[in-house]
Amino acid sequence: MRPASATTLFSFFLSLQLARADVQPFTSYANDFVDPSYIAAGNFPNATGGAQETIRSWAEHLSSSGPWSVTNKPILAPSGDKKDYMSWAPYWWPNCSSVGNKTELTPEQIWTTCPYHQEDGQFNPDRLTIDDIGAFFNLSDAVLYNALAHSFENKSSSVYSQRIVKFVDAWFLDNTTGMNPNLNYAQMQRGPTGQVGTHTGVLDLKGMTKVVSGILVLRKQNCTDWTPDLDAQMISWAEEYINWLETNKLGIDECASTNNHGSFCFNQLASIKLLVNDIPGAVNASNTYFNGIYKGQINSTGDQPLEASRTHPYHYRNYNLGAMITNARILKYADPTSDPWHLPTKAGRTIKDALDMTMTVDPNASGEGYAVAEIFPNMAAVAATYGDADGKYVAFLQKSFPDYAWDADFLWDQPLVGQALGAVASTNGNDTAPVGTGAGVNSGGVLATGKHAAMLAVLTSVLVGVLASLE
């Protein structure tokens, strides 16, 4: 997952830091499914005021670069259809030594004539030449956070919901700019025998889960901007894409992948089934995951061996954790009688065990100190679901991310206790909320506990961590 460019991402973070010292920098979680019934009900505790402010800020900043479209890229997919999604496999590099050309090759010649080889974890920078993946990254977050911000308005129409309509229309539905419902050219392998998509490219649209969450919130709130005609058009697009996922070899192979790729594939499939009102289909897809590849993803120690063996093991542990958590949330929403959180793997371990094990891993041991922030939303989700009887999750967050209650996910990942909760509650006039020691609020409503310094630390880790999460 990646925004348009590292420069754009850093500029966005920096502008947010300079403009709003009381709002967390933007963290795009690996994936998430936010229960639309909970959001539509609007019964948010005062302690979520910080998260709400962050969500509004993110919605504004994310929207500033939209709308997005697959037709904006400078290079056409091999099909020649500008509406076909396209991306290049990120870890594949050209070796032109055998080509025999006596002059310098143009980029186009390299892409089509030089054999490509894989270097795990080493990003080929020219993948940024086309950026459908970055555009969809921004779109999915913009839809989700504008939908959340719309829910705070308690109106049938708002600027936030109007933005979502514009964004969804441009990316999916418009006759000129809308994406064809397939990923035939996603994460293409280049070279003389390439120019076709690979199953790993299905991962590029993992953010469909966020898009679905946002649309379901608009439905639940009877948003007048999300009209029956728009809904019908989106359902029609989604049904075609589901058919592609379930019948095309790329989609079939991706959902059969035993690592994070398979986990995220089921995120997409199950959530889109919800979008087309196929609740039994969503339950079936989720159960297929939990009764299938999930069984081998967590071993007896709580580790995730398929992720631990990667070049960036700390990142990939958290990456797959995000996907497992999302699958559990989707199943619980589709079937409230289910209990995916306590479903064991073949080794008898659960999602909580995987999080607990990851807490013991030092990211610096694998040179991933930049990725420390990736565990925070996973920890918040686990703590909100399983509880925090011994206080270890709050203790971890207070040490590593002391302003966790200002992060957007605290809106749906709570209640927790501790300094951050107490400080945010105080800024919202809740004198009965538990206030931890050592936290104060200055006259401007900004946490006087080193918030700005803490955010800058998170900024660095998220900046590089986001760029490391394409696969």
CSV table of N, CA and C in Angstrom, one decimal, residues 348-448:
chain,number,residue,atom,x,y,z
A,348,GLY,N,-3.5,-24.8,17.6
A,348,GLY,CA,-4.3,-24.4,18.8
A,348,GLY,C,-4.1,-22.9,19.2
A,349,ARG,N,-3.6,-22.1,18.3
A,349,ARG,CA,-3.4,-20.7,18.6
A,349,ARG,C,-4.4,-19.8,17.9
A,350,THR,N,-4.6,-18.5,18.4
A,350,THR,CA,-5.6,-17.6,17.9
A,350,THR,C,-4.9,-16.3,17.4
A,351,ILE,N,-5.7,-15.4,16.9
A,351,ILE,CA,-5.2,-14.1,16.5
A,351,ILE,C,-4.5,-13.4,17.7
A,352,LYS,N,-5.1,-13.5,18.9
A,352,LYS,CA,-4.5,-12.9,20.0
A,352,LYS,C,-3.1,-13.4,20.3
A,353,ASP,N,-2.9,-14.7,20.1
A,353,ASP,CA,-1.6,-15.3,20.3
A,353,ASP,C,-0.6,-14.8,19.3
A,354,ALA,N,-1.0,-14.5,18.1
A,354,ALA,CA,-0.1,-14.0,17.1
A,354,ALA,C,0.3,-12.6,17.5
A,355,LEU,N,-0.7,-11.8,18.0
A,355,LEU,CA,-0.3,-10.4,18.4
A,355,LEU,C,0.6,-10.4,19.6
A,356,ASP,N,0.3,-11.3,20.6
A,356,ASP,CA,1.2,-11.4,21.8
A,356,ASP,C,2.6,-11.8,21.4
A,357,MET,N,2.8,-12.7,20.4
A,357,MET,CA,4.1,-13.1,20.0
A,357,MET,C,4.8,-11.9,19.3
A,358,THR,N,4.1,-11.2,18.5
A,358,THR,CA,4.7,-10.1,17.7
A,358,THR,C,5.1,-9.0,18.7
A,359,MET,N,4.4,-8.8,19.8
A,359,MET,CA,4.8,-7.8,20.8
A,359,MET,C,6.3,-8.1,21.3
A,360,THR,N,6.7,-9.4,21.3
A,360,THR,CA,8.0,-9.7,21.8
A,360,THR,C,9.1,-9.5,20.8
A,361,VAL,N,8.8,-9.2,19.6
A,361,VAL,CA,9.8,-9.1,18.5
A,361,VAL,C,10.3,-7.7,18.5
A,362,ASP,N,11.7,-7.6,18.4
A,362,ASP,CA,12.3,-6.3,18.3
A,362,ASP,C,12.5,-6.0,16.8
A,363,PRO,N,11.8,-5.0,16.3
A,363,PRO,CA,11.9,-4.6,14.9
A,363,PRO,C,13.3,-4.2,14.5
A,364,ASN,N,14.1,-3.7,15.5
A,364,ASN,CA,15.5,-3.3,15.2
A,364,ASN,C,16.4,-4.5,14.9
A,365,ALA,N,16.0,-5.7,15.3
A,365,ALA,CA,16.8,-6.9,15.1
A,365,ALA,C,16.9,-7.2,13.6
A,366,SER,N,15.8,-6.8,12.8
A,366,SER,CA,15.9,-7.0,11.4
A,366,SER,C,16.0,-5.7,10.6
A,367,GLY,N,16.4,-4.7,11.3
A,367,GLY,CA,16.6,-3.4,10.7
A,367,GLY,C,15.3,-2.7,10.3
A,368,GLU,N,14.2,-3.0,11.1
A,368,GLU,CA,12.9,-2.5,10.8
A,368,GLU,C,12.4,-1.5,11.9
A,369,GLY,N,13.3,-0.8,12.5
A,369,GLY,CA,12.9,0.2,13.5
A,369,GLY,C,11.8,1.2,13.0
A,370,TYR,N,11.9,1.4,11.7
A,370,TYR,CA,10.9,2.3,11.0
A,370,TYR,C,9.5,1.8,11.1
A,371,ALA,N,9.4,0.5,11.3
A,371,ALA,CA,8.0,-0.2,11.1
A,371,ALA,C,7.3,-0.4,12.5
A,372,VAL,N,7.9,0.2,13.6
A,372,VAL,CA,7.3,-0.1,14.9
A,372,VAL,C,5.8,0.3,15.0
A,373,ALA,N,5.4,1.3,14.3
A,373,ALA,CA,4.0,1.8,14.3
A,373,ALA,C,3.0,0.8,13.8
A,374,GLU,N,3.5,-0.2,13.0
A,374,GLU,CA,2.5,-1.1,12.3
A,374,GLU,C,1.8,-2.0,13.3
A,375,ILE,N,2.3,-2.1,14.5
A,375,ILE,CA,1.7,-3.0,15.5
A,375,ILE,C,0.6,-2.3,16.2
A,376,PHE,N,0.6,-1.0,16.2
A,376,PHE,CA,-0.4,-0.2,17.1
A,376,PHE,C,-1.8,-0.5,16.8
A,377,PRO,N,-2.3,-0.4,15.5
A,377,PRO,CA,-3.7,-0.7,15.2
A,377,PRO,C,-4.1,-2.1,15.5
A,378,ASN,N,-3.1,-3.0,15.3
A,378,ASN,CA,-3.4,-4.5,15.5
A,378,ASN,C,-3.6,-4.7,17.0
A,379,MET,N,-2.8,-4.0,17.8
A,379,MET,CA,-2.9,-4.1,19.3
A,379,MET,C,-4.2,-3.5,19.8
A,380,ALA,N,-4.6,-2.4,19.2
A,380,ALA,CA,-5.8,-1.8,19.6
A,380,ALA,C,-7.0,-2.7,19.3
A,381,ALA,N,-7.0,-3.3,18.2
A,381,ALA,CA,-8.0,-4.2,17.8
A,381,ALA,C,-8.1,-5.4,18.7
A,382,VAL,N,-7.0,-6.0,19.0
A,382,VAL,CA,-7.0,-7.2,19.9
A,382,VAL,C,-7.4,-6.8,21.3
A,383,ALA,N,-6.9,-5.7,21.8
A,383,ALA,CA,-7.3,-5.2,23.2
A,383,ALA,C,-8.8,-4.9,23.2
A,384,ALA,N,-9.3,-4.3,22.2
A,384,ALA,CA,-10.8,-4.0,22.2
A,384,ALA,C,-11.6,-5.2,22.1
A,385,THR,N,-11.1,-6.3,21.5
A,385,THR,CA,-11.9,-7.5,21.4
A,385,THR,C,-11.7,-8.5,22.5
A,386,TYR,N,-10.5,-8.7,23.0
A,386,TYR,CA,-10.3,-9.7,24.0
A,386,TYR,C,-10.2,-9.1,25.4
A,387,GLY,N,-10.1,-7.8,25.5
A,387,GLY,CA,-9.9,-7.2,26.8
A,387,GLY,C,-8.4,-7.0,27.1
A,388,ASP,N,-8.1,-6.4,28.2
A,388,ASP,CA,-6.8,-6.1,28.6
A,388,ASP,C,-6.7,-6.3,30.1
A,389,ALA,N,-7.0,-7.5,30.6
A,389,ALA,CA,-7.1,-7.7,32.0
A,389,ALA,C,-5.9,-7.4,32.8
A,390,ASP,N,-4.7,-7.6,32.2
A,390,ASP,CA,-3.5,-7.4,33.0
A,390,ASP,C,-2.8,-6.1,32.6
A,391,GLY,N,-3.5,-5.3,31.7
A,391,GLY,CA,-3.0,-4.0,31.3
A,391,GLY,C,-1.8,-4.0,30.4
A,392,LYS,N,-1.4,-5.1,29.8
A,392,LYS,CA,-0.1,-5.1,29.0
A,392,LYS,C,-0.3,-4.4,27.7
A,393,TYR,N,-1.5,-4.3,27.1
A,393,TYR,CA,-1.6,-3.6,25.9
A,393,TYR,C,-1.5,-2.1,26.1
A,394,VAL,N,-2.2,-1.6,27.1
A,394,VAL,CA,-2.2,-0.2,27.4
A,394,VAL,C,-0.7,0.2,27.8
A,395,ALA,N,-0.1,-0.6,28.5
A,395,ALA,CA,1.3,-0.4,29.0
A,395,ALA,C,2.2,-0.2,27.7
A,396,PHE,N,2.0,-1.2,26.8
A,396,PHE,CA,2.8,-1.1,25.6
A,396,PHE,C,2.6,0.1,24.8
A,397,LEU,N,1.3,0.5,24.6
A,397,LEU,CA,0.9,1.7,23.8
A,397,LEU,C,1.4,2.9,24.5
A,398,GLN,N,1.2,3.0,25.9
A,398,GLN,CA,1.7,4.2,26.6
A,398,GLN,C,3.2,4.4,26.5
A,399,LYS,N,3.9,3.4,26.4
A,399,LYS,CA,5.3,3.5,26.2
A,399,LYS,C,5.8,3.8,24.8
A,400,SER,N,5.1,3.2,23.8
A,400,SER,CA,5.6,3.3,22.4
A,400,SER,C,4.8,4.4,21.7
A,401,PHE,N,3.5,4.6,22.1
A,401,PHE,CA,2.6,5.5,21.3
A,401,PHE,C,1.7,6.1,22.3
A,402,PRO,N,2.2,7.1,23.1
A,402,PRO,CA,1.5,7.6,24.3
A,402,PRO,C,0.2,8.3,23.9
A,403,ASP,N,0.0,8.7,22.7
A,403,ASP,CA,-1.2,9.4,22.3
A,403,ASP,C,-2.1,8.5,21.4
A,404,TYR,N,-2.1,7.2,21.8
A,404,TYR,CA,-2.9,6.3,20.9
A,404,TYR,C,-4.4,6.6,20.8
A,405,ALA,N,-4.9,7.3,21.8
A,405,ALA,CA,-6.4,7.6,21.8
A,405,ALA,C,-6.7,8.7,20.8
A,406,TRP,N,-5.7,9.3,20.2
A,406,TRP,CA,-5.9,10.3,19.2
A,406,TRP,C,-5.9,9.7,17.8
A,407,ASP,N,-5.5,8.4,17.7
A,407,ASP,CA,-5.4,7.7,16.4
A,407,ASP,C,-6.9,7.4,16.0
A,408,ALA,N,-7.1,7.4,14.7
A,408,ALA,CA,-8.5,7.2,14.2
A,408,ALA,C,-9.1,5.9,14.6
A,409,ASP,N,-8.3,4.9,14.7
A,409,ASP,CA,-8.9,3.6,15.0
A,409,ASP,C,-9.4,3.5,16.4
A,410,PHE,N,-9.1,4.5,17.3
A,410,PHE,CA,-9.6,4.5,18.6
A,410,PHE,C,-11.1,4.7,18.6
A,411,LEU,N,-11.7,5.2,17.5
A,411,LEU,CA,-13.1,5.4,17.4
A,411,LEU,C,-13.8,4.0,17.5
A,412,TRP,N,-13.2,3.0,16.9
A,412,TRP,CA,-13.9,1.7,16.9
A,412,TRP,C,-13.1,0.7,17.7
A,413,ASP,N,-11.9,1.0,18.1
A,413,ASP,CA,-11.1,0.1,18.9
A,413,ASP,C,-11.0,0.6,20.3
A,414,GLN,N,-12.0,0.5,21.1
A,414,GLN,CA,-12.0,1.0,22.5
A,414,GLN,C,-13.2,0.2,23.2
A,415,PRO,N,-13.4,0.2,24.4
A,415,PRO,CA,-12.6,1.1,25.4
A,415,PRO,C,-11.3,0.5,25.9
A,416,LEU,N,-10.4,1.4,26.1
A,416,LEU,CA,-9.2,1.1,26.8
A,416,LEU,C,-9.1,2.1,28.0
A,417,VAL,N,-8.0,2.0,28.8
A,417,VAL,CA,-7.8,3.0,29.8
A,417,VAL,C,-6.4,3.5,29.7
A,418,GLY,N,-6.0,4.4,30.6
A,418,GLY,CA,-4.7,4.9,30.5
A,418,GLY,C,-4.6,6.4,30.3
A,419,GLN,N,-3.4,6.9,30.2
A,419,GLN,CA,-3.2,8.4,30.1
A,419,GLN,C,-3.8,9.0,28.9
A,420,ALA,N,-3.7,8.4,27.7
A,420,ALA,CA,-4.2,9.0,26.5
A,420,ALA,C,-5.7,9.1,26.6
A,421,LEU,N,-6.4,8.1,27.1
A,421,LEU,CA,-7.8,8.1,27.2
A,421,LEU,C,-8.2,9.2,28.1
A,422,GLY,N,-7.6,9.3,29.3
A,422,GLY,CA,-7.9,10.3,30.2
A,422,GLY,C,-7.7,11.7,29.7
A,423,ALA,N,-6.6,12.0,29.0
A,423,ALA,CA,-6.3,13.3,28.4
A,423,ALA,C,-7.3,13.7,27.4
A,424,VAL,N,-7.7,12.8,26.5
A,424,VAL,CA,-8.6,13.1,25.4
A,424,VAL,C,-10.0,13.4,26.1
A,425,ALA,N,-10.4,12.5,27.0
A,425,ALA,CA,-11.7,12.7,27.7
A,425,ALA,C,-11.7,14.1,28.3
A,426,SER,N,-10.6,14.6,28.9
A,426,SER,CA,-10.6,15.9,29.6
A,426,SER,C,-10.8,17.0,28.5
A,427,THR,N,-10.2,16.8,27.4
A,427,THR,CA,-10.4,17.9,26.3
A,427,THR,C,-11.8,17.9,25.9
A,428,ASN,N,-12.6,16.9,26.1
A,428,ASN,CA,-14.0,16.9,25.7
A,428,ASN,C,-15.0,17.1,26.8
A,429,GLY,N,-14.4,17.5,27.9
A,429,GLY,CA,-15.3,17.9,29.0
A,429,GLY,C,-15.9,16.8,29.8
A,430,ASN,N,-15.2,15.6,29.8
A,430,ASN,CA,-15.8,14.5,30.6
A,430,ASN,C,-15.0,14.3,31.8
A,431,ASP,N,-15.4,14.9,32.9
A,431,ASP,CA,-14.7,14.9,34.1
A,431,ASP,C,-14.7,13.6,34.8
A,432,THR,N,-15.6,12.7,34.4
A,432,THR,CA,-15.7,11.4,35.1
A,432,THR,C,-14.8,10.3,34.4
A,433,ALA,N,-14.2,10.7,33.3
A,433,ALA,CA,-13.4,9.7,32.6
A,433,ALA,C,-12.1,9.4,33.4
A,434,PRO,N,-11.6,8.2,33.4
A,434,PRO,CA,-10.4,7.9,34.1
A,434,PRO,C,-9.2,8.7,33.6
A,435,VAL,N,-8.6,9.4,34.4
A,435,VAL,CA,-7.4,10.2,33.9
A,435,VAL,C,-6.2,9.7,34.6
A,436,GLY,N,-5.2,9.3,33.8
A,436,GLY,CA,-4.0,8.7,34.3
A,436,GLY,C,-3.1,9.8,34.8
A,437,THR,N,-2.1,9.4,35.5
A,437,THR,CA,-1.1,10.4,36.1
A,437,THR,C,-0.2,10.8,35.0
A,438,GLY,N,0.3,12.1,35.1
A,438,GLY,CA,1.3,12.6,34.2
A,438,GLY,C,0.7,13.2,32.9
A,439,ALA,N,-0.6,13.2,32.7
A,439,ALA,CA,-1.1,13.7,31.5
A,439,ALA,C,-1.8,15.0,31.8
A,440,GLY,N,-1.6,16.0,31.0
A,440,GLY,CA,-2.3,17.3,31.2
A,440,GLY,C,-2.7,17.8,29.9
A,441,VAL,N,-3.5,18.9,29.9
A,441,VAL,CA,-4.0,19.6,28.7
A,441,VAL,C,-3.7,21.0,28.8
A,442,ASN,N,-3.1,21.6,27.8
A,442,ASN,CA,-2.8,23.0,27.8
A,442,ASN,C,-4.1,23.8,27.4
A,443,SER,N,-4.0,25.2,27.5
A,443,SER,CA,-5.2,26.0,27.3
A,443,SER,C,-5.7,25.9,25.9
A,444,GLY,N,-4.9,25.4,24.9
A,444,GLY,CA,-5.4,25.2,23.6
A,444,GLY,C,-6.0,23.9,23.3
A,445,GLY,N,-6.1,23.0,24.3
A,445,GLY,CA,-6.7,21.7,24.1
A,445,GLY,C,-5.7,20.7,23.5
A,446,VAL,N,-4.5,21.0,23.5
A,446,VAL,CA,-3.4,20.1,23.0
A,446,VAL,C,-2.8,19.4,24.2
A,447,LEU,N,-2.6,18.1,24.0
A,447,LEU,CA,-2.0,17.3,25.1
A,447,LEU,C,-0.6,17.9,25.4
A,448,ALA,N,-0.4,18.1,26.7
A,448,ALA,CA,0.9,18.6,27.1
A,448,ALA,C,1.8,17.5,27.6
